[in-house]
mmCIF file of C-alpha atoms in Angstrom:
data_model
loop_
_atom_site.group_PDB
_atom_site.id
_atom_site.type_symbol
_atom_site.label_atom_id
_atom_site.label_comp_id
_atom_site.label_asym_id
_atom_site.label_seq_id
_atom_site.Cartn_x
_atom_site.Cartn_y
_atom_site.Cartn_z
ATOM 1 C CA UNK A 1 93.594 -21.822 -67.749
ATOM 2 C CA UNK A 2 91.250 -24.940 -67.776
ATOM 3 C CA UNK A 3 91.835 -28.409 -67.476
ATOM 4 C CA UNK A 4 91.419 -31.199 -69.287
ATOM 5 C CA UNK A 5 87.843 -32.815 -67.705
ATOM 6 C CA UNK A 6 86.943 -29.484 -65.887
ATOM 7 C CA UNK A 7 83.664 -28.255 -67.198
ATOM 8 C CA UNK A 8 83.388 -24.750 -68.115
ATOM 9 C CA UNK A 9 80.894 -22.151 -67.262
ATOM 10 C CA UNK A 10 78.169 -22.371 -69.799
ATOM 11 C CA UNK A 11 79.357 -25.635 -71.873
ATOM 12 C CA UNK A 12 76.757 -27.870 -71.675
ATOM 13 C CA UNK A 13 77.954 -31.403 -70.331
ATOM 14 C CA UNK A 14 78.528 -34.501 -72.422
ATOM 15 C CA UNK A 15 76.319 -36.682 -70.751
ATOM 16 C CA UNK A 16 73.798 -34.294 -69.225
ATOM 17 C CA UNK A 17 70.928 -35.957 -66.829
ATOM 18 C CA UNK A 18 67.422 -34.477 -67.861
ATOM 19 C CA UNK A 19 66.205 -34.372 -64.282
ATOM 20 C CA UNK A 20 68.830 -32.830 -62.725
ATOM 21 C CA UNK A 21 68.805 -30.108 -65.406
ATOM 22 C CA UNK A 22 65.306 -29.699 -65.311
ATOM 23 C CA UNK A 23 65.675 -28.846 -61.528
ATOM 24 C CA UNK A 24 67.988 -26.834 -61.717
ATOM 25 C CA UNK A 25 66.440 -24.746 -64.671
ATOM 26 C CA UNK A 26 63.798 -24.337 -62.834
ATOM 27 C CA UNK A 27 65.186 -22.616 -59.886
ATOM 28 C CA UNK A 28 66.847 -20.234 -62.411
ATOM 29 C CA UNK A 29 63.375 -19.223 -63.112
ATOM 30 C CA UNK A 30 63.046 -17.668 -59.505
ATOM 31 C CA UNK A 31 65.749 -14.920 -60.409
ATOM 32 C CA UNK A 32 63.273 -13.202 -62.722
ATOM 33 C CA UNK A 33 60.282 -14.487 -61.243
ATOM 34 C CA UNK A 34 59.141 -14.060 -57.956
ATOM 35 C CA UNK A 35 56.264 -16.867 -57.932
ATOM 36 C CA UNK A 36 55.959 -19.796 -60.624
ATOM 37 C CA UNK A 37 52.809 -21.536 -61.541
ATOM 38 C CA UNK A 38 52.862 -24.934 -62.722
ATOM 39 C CA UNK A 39 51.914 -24.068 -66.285
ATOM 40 C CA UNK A 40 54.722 -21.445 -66.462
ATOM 41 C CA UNK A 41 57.283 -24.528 -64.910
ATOM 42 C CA UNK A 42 55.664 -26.620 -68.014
ATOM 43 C CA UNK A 43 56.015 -24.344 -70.828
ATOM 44 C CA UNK A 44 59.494 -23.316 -69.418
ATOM 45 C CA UNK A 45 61.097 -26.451 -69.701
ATOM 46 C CA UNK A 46 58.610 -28.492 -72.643
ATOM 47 C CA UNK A 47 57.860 -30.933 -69.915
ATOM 48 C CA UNK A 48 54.259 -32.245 -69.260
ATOM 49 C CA UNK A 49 51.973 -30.400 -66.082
ATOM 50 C CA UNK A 50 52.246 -34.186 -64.242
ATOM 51 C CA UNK A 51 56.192 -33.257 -64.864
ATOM 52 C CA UNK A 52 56.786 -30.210 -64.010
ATOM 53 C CA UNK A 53 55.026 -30.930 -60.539
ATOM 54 C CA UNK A 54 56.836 -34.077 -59.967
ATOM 55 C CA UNK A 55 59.640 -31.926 -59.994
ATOM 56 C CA UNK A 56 58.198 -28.816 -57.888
ATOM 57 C CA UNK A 57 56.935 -31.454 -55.117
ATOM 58 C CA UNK A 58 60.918 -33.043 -54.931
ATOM 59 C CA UNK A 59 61.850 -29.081 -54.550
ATOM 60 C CA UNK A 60 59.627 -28.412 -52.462
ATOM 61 C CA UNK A 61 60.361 -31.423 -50.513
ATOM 62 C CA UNK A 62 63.877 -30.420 -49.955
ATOM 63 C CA UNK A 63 62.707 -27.051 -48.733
ATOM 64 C CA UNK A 64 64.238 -25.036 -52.085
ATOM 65 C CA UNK A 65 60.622 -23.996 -53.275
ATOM 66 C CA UNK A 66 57.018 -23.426 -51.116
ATOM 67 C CA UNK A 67 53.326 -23.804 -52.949
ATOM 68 C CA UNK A 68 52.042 -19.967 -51.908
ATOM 69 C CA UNK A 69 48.523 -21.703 -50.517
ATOM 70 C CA UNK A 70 46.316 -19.112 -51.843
ATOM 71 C CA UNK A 71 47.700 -18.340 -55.093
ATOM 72 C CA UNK A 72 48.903 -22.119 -55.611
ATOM 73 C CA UNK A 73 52.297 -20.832 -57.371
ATOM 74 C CA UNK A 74 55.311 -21.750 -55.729
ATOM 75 C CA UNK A 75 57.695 -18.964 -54.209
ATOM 76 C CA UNK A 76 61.647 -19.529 -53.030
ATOM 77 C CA UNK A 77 61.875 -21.460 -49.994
ATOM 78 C CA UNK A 78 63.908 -21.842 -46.967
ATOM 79 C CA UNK A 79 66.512 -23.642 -48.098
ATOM 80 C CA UNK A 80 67.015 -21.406 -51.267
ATOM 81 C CA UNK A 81 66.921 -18.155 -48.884
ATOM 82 C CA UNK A 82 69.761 -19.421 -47.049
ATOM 83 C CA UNK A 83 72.023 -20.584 -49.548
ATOM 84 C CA UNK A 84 71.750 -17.118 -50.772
ATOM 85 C CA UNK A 85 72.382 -15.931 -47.595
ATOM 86 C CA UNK A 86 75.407 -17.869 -46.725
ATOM 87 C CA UNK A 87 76.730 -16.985 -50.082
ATOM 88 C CA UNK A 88 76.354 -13.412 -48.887
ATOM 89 C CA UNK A 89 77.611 -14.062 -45.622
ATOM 90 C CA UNK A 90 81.026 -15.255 -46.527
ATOM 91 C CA UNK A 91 81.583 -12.695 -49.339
ATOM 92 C CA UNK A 92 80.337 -10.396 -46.421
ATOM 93 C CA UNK A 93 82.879 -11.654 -43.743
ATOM 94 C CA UNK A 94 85.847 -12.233 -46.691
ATOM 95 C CA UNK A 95 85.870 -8.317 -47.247
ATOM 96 C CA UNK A 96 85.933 -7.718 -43.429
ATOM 97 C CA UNK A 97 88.375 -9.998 -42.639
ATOM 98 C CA UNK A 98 90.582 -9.322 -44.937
ATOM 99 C CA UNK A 99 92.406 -6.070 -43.619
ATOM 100 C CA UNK A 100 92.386 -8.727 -40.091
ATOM 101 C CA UNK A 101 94.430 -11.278 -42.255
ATOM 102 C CA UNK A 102 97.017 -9.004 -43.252
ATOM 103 C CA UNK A 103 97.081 -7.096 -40.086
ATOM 104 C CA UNK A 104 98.045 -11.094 -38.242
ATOM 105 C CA UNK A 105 99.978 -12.183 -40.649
ATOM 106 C CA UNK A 106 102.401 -9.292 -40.305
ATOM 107 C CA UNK A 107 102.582 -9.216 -36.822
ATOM 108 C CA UNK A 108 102.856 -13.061 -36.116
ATOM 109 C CA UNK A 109 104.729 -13.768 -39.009
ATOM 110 C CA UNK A 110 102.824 -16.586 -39.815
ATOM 111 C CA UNK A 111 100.132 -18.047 -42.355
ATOM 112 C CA UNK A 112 96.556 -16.561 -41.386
ATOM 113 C CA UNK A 113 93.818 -17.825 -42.886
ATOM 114 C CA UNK A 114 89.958 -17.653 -42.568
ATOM 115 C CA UNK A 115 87.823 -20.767 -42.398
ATOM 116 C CA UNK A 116 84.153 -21.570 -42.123
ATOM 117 C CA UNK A 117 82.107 -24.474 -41.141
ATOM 118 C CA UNK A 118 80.342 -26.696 -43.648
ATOM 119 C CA UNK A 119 78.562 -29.648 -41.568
ATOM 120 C CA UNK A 120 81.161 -31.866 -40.329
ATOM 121 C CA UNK A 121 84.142 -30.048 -42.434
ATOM 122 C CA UNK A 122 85.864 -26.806 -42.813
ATOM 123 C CA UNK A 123 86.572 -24.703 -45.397
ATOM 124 C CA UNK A 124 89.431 -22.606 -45.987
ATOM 125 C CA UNK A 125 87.834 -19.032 -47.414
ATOM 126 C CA UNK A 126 91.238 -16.474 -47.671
ATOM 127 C CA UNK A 127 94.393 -16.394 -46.255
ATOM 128 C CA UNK A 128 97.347 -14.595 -46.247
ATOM 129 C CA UNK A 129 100.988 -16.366 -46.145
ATOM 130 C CA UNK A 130 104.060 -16.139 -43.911
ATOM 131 C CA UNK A 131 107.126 -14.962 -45.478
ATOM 132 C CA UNK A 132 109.311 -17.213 -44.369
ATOM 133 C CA UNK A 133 110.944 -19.589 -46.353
ATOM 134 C CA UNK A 134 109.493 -22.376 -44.470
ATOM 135 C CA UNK A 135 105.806 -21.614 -44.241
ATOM 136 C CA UNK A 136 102.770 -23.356 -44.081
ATOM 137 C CA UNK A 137 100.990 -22.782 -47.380
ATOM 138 C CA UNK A 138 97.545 -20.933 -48.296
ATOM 139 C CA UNK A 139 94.969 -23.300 -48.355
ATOM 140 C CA UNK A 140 92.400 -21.618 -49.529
ATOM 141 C CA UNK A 141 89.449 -23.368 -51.161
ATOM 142 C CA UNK A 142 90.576 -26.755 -49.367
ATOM 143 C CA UNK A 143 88.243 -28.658 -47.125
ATOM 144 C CA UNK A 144 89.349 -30.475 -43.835
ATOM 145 C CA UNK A 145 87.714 -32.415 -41.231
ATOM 146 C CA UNK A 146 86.469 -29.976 -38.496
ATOM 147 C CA UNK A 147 87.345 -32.355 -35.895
ATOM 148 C CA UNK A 148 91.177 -32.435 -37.225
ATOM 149 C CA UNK A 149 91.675 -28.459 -36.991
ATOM 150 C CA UNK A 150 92.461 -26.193 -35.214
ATOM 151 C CA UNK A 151 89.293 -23.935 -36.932
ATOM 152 C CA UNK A 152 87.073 -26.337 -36.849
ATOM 153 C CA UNK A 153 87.557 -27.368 -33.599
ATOM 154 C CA UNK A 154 86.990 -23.716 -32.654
ATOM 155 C CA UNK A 155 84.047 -23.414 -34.578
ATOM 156 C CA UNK A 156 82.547 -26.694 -33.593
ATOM 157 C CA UNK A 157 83.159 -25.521 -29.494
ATOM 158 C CA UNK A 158 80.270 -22.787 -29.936
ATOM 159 C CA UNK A 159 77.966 -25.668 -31.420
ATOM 160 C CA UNK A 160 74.904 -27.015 -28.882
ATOM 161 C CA UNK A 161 75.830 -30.512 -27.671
ATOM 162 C CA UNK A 162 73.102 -31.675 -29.436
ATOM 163 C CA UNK A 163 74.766 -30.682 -32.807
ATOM 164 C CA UNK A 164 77.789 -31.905 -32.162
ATOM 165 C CA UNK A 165 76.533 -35.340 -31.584
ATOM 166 C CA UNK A 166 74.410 -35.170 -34.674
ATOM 167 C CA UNK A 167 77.808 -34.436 -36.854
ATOM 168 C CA UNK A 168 79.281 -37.054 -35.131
ATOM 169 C CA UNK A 169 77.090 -39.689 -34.576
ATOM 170 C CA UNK A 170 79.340 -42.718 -33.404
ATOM 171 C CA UNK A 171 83.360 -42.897 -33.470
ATOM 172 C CA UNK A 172 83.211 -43.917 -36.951
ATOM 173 C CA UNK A 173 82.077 -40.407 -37.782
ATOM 174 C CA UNK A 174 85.579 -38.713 -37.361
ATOM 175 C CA UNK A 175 87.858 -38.911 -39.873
ATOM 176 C CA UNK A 176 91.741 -39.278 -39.057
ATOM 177 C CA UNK A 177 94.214 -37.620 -41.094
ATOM 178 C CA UNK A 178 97.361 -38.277 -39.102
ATOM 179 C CA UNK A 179 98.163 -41.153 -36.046
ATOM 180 C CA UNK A 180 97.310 -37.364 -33.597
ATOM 181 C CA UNK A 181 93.817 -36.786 -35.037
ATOM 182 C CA UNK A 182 90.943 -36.717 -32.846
ATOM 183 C CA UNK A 183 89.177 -40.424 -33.558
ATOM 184 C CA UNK A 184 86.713 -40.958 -30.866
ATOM 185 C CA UNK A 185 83.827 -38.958 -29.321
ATOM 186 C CA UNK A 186 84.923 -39.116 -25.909
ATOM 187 C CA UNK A 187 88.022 -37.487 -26.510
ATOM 188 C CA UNK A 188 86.553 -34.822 -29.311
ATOM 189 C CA UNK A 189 84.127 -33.612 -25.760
ATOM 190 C CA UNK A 190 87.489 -33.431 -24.513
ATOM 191 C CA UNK A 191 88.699 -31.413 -26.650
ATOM 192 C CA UNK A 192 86.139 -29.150 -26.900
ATOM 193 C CA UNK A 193 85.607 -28.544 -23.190
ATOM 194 C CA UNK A 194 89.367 -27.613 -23.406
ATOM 195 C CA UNK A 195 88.643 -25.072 -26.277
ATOM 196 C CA UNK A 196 85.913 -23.196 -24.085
ATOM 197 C CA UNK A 197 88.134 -23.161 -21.195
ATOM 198 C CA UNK A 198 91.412 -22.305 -22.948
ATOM 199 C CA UNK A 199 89.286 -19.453 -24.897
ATOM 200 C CA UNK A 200 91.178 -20.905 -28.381
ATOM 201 C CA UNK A 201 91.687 -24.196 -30.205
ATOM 202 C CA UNK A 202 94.876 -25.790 -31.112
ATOM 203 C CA UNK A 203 95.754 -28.567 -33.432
ATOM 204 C CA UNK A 204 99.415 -30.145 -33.878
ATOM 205 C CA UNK A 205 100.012 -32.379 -36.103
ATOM 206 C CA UNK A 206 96.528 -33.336 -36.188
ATOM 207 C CA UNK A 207 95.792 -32.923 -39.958
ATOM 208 C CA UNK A 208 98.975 -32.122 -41.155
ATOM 209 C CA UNK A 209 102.340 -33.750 -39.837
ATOM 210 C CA UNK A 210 104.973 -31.089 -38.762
ATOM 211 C CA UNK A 211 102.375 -28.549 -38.968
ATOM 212 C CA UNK A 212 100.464 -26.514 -35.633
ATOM 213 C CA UNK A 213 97.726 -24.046 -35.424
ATOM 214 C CA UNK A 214 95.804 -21.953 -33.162
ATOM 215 C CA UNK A 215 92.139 -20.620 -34.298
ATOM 216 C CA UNK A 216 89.202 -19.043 -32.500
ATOM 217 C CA UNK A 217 85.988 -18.392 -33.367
ATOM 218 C CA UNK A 218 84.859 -14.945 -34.905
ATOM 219 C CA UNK A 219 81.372 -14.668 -32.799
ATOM 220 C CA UNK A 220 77.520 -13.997 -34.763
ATOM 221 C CA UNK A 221 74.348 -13.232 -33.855
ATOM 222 C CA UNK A 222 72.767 -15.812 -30.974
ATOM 223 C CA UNK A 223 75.822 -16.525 -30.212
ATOM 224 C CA UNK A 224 76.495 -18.031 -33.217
ATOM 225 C CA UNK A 225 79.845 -18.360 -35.200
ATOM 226 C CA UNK A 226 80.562 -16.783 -38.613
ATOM 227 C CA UNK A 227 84.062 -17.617 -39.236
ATOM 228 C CA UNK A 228 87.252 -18.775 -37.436
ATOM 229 C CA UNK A 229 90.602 -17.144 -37.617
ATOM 230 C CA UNK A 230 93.366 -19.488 -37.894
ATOM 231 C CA UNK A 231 97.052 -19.283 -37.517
ATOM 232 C CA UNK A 232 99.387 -22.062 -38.721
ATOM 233 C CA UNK A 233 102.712 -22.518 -38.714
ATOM 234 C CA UNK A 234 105.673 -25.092 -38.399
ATOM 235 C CA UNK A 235 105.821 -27.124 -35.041
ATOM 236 C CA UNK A 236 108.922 -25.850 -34.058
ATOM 237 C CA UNK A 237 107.786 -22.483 -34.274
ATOM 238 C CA UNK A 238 104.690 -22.950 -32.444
ATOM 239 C CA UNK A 239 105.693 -23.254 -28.713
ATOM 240 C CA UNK A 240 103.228 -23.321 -26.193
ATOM 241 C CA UNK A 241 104.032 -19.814 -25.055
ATOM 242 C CA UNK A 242 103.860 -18.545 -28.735
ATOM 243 C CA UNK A 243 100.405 -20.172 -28.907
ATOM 244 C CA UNK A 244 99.161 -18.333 -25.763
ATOM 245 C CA UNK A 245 100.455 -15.311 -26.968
ATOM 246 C CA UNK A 246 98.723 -15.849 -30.590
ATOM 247 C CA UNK A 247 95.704 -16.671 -28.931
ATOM 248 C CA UNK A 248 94.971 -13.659 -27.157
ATOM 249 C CA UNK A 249 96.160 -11.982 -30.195
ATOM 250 C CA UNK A 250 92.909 -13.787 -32.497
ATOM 251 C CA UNK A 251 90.733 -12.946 -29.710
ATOM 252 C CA UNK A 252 90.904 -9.525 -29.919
ATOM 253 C CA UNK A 253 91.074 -9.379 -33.673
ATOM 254 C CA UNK A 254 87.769 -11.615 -33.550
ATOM 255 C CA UNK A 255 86.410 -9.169 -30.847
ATOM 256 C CA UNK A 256 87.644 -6.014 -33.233
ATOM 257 C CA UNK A 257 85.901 -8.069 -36.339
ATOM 258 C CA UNK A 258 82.371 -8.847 -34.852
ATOM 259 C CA UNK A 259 82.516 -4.735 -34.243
ATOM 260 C CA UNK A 260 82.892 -4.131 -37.917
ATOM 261 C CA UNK A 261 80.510 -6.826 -38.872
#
């Protein structure tokens, strides 16, 4: 059911800015058409030629469309092909991962859930709950600061130094959601350094009080990361021998998941 001040799919806005819909109109034209002129962009929207480019050249700017330089027409660009393609990606890894999910949550008896990494933030993708009466809930479709999770932390381990300090420019850059979460840079290399070593990530109490997880990172192409696996549960439940033992358990299934992938 919708909610009052939620828009719905298809209702036009009540205060709808021309630009931005003019934009975005515009890159609905690429799912029928694989090249656009300028005079098709014009007659599309109504909008005069010295429009329509002003908009192509802020597309293009941001990478979403390319001028083709011999026909002049402007094709999809980079950034467009990879939205796409992380779009396809997670709906790729969701279906993969979800027989993994069930498969944890069974055996650990905890909540499982499946994350990814969105810049400096994490999002929960699917997850499967404990049955136990006190569980950590599904949190799927949340976002957290990477730098308070265990999944992000995980995720942000495989990550070049050189990204890491560009997501986290300064101290300032990390976000604290309890008095335990990470808040400088020196300790977030810490951290990190500990993840490699340790072979999994654990967070407790750090964005949640009274809550602990372990994660590790489901492993890509060029030894890049697609997804984390994450388990959470209850601090009281999560000893430090559990968490070992969960560990090794969501490195295999990471191992067993890359296979299928």
């Amino acid at each position: 059911m919708q909610k009052a001040g939620e828009e719905g799919a298809g209702r036009r806005p009540a205060y709808p800015i021309t630009s931005v819909d003019n934009a975005l109109r515009l890159l609905m034209l690429f799912r029928s058409l694989p090249r656009v002129r300028l005079s098709e962009a014009s007659e599309h929207l109504g909008v005069a030629l010295s429009t329509a480019h002003r908009l192509m050249a802020m597309l293009a700017y941001h990478g979403f469309v390319r001028q083709d330089q011999d026909t002049r027409g402007y094709v999809a660009g980079p950034a467009l092909v990879e939205i796409g393609l992380a779009a396809v990606r997670q709906l790729d890894i969701r279906m993969h991962a979800r027989p993994v999910l069930e498969r944890l949550a069974a055996s650990v008896g905890e909540t499982v859930h499946l994350a990814v990494l969105e810049g400096g933030n994490i999002r929960y993708i699917d997850a499967v709950e404990s049955a136990h009466a006190l569980r950590v809930a599904a949190r799927t479709g949340s976002v957290l600061a990477a730098t308070c999770t265990a999944s992000g932390k995980a995720l942000l381990a495989v990550l070049p130094d050189d990204d890491i300090a560009a997501l986290f420019p300064d101290d300032a850059s990390l976000v604290a959601l309890t008095a335990k979460s990470v808040t400088t840079r020196s300790r977030l290399k810490k951290e990190l350094r500990a993840v490699r070593e340790r072979g999994f990530a654990l967070n407790r109490e750090e964005s949640e009080e009274g809550v602990a997880s372990v994660a590790v990172a489901v492993p890509g192409p060029r030894n890049a990361a697609v997804a984390a696996l994450v388990v959470s549960a209850p601090v009281s439940r999560m000893t430090d021998e559990n968490a070992r033992a969960i560990g090794a358990r969501l490195r295999d299934e990471a191992a067993r998941l890359l296979r299928a992938t």
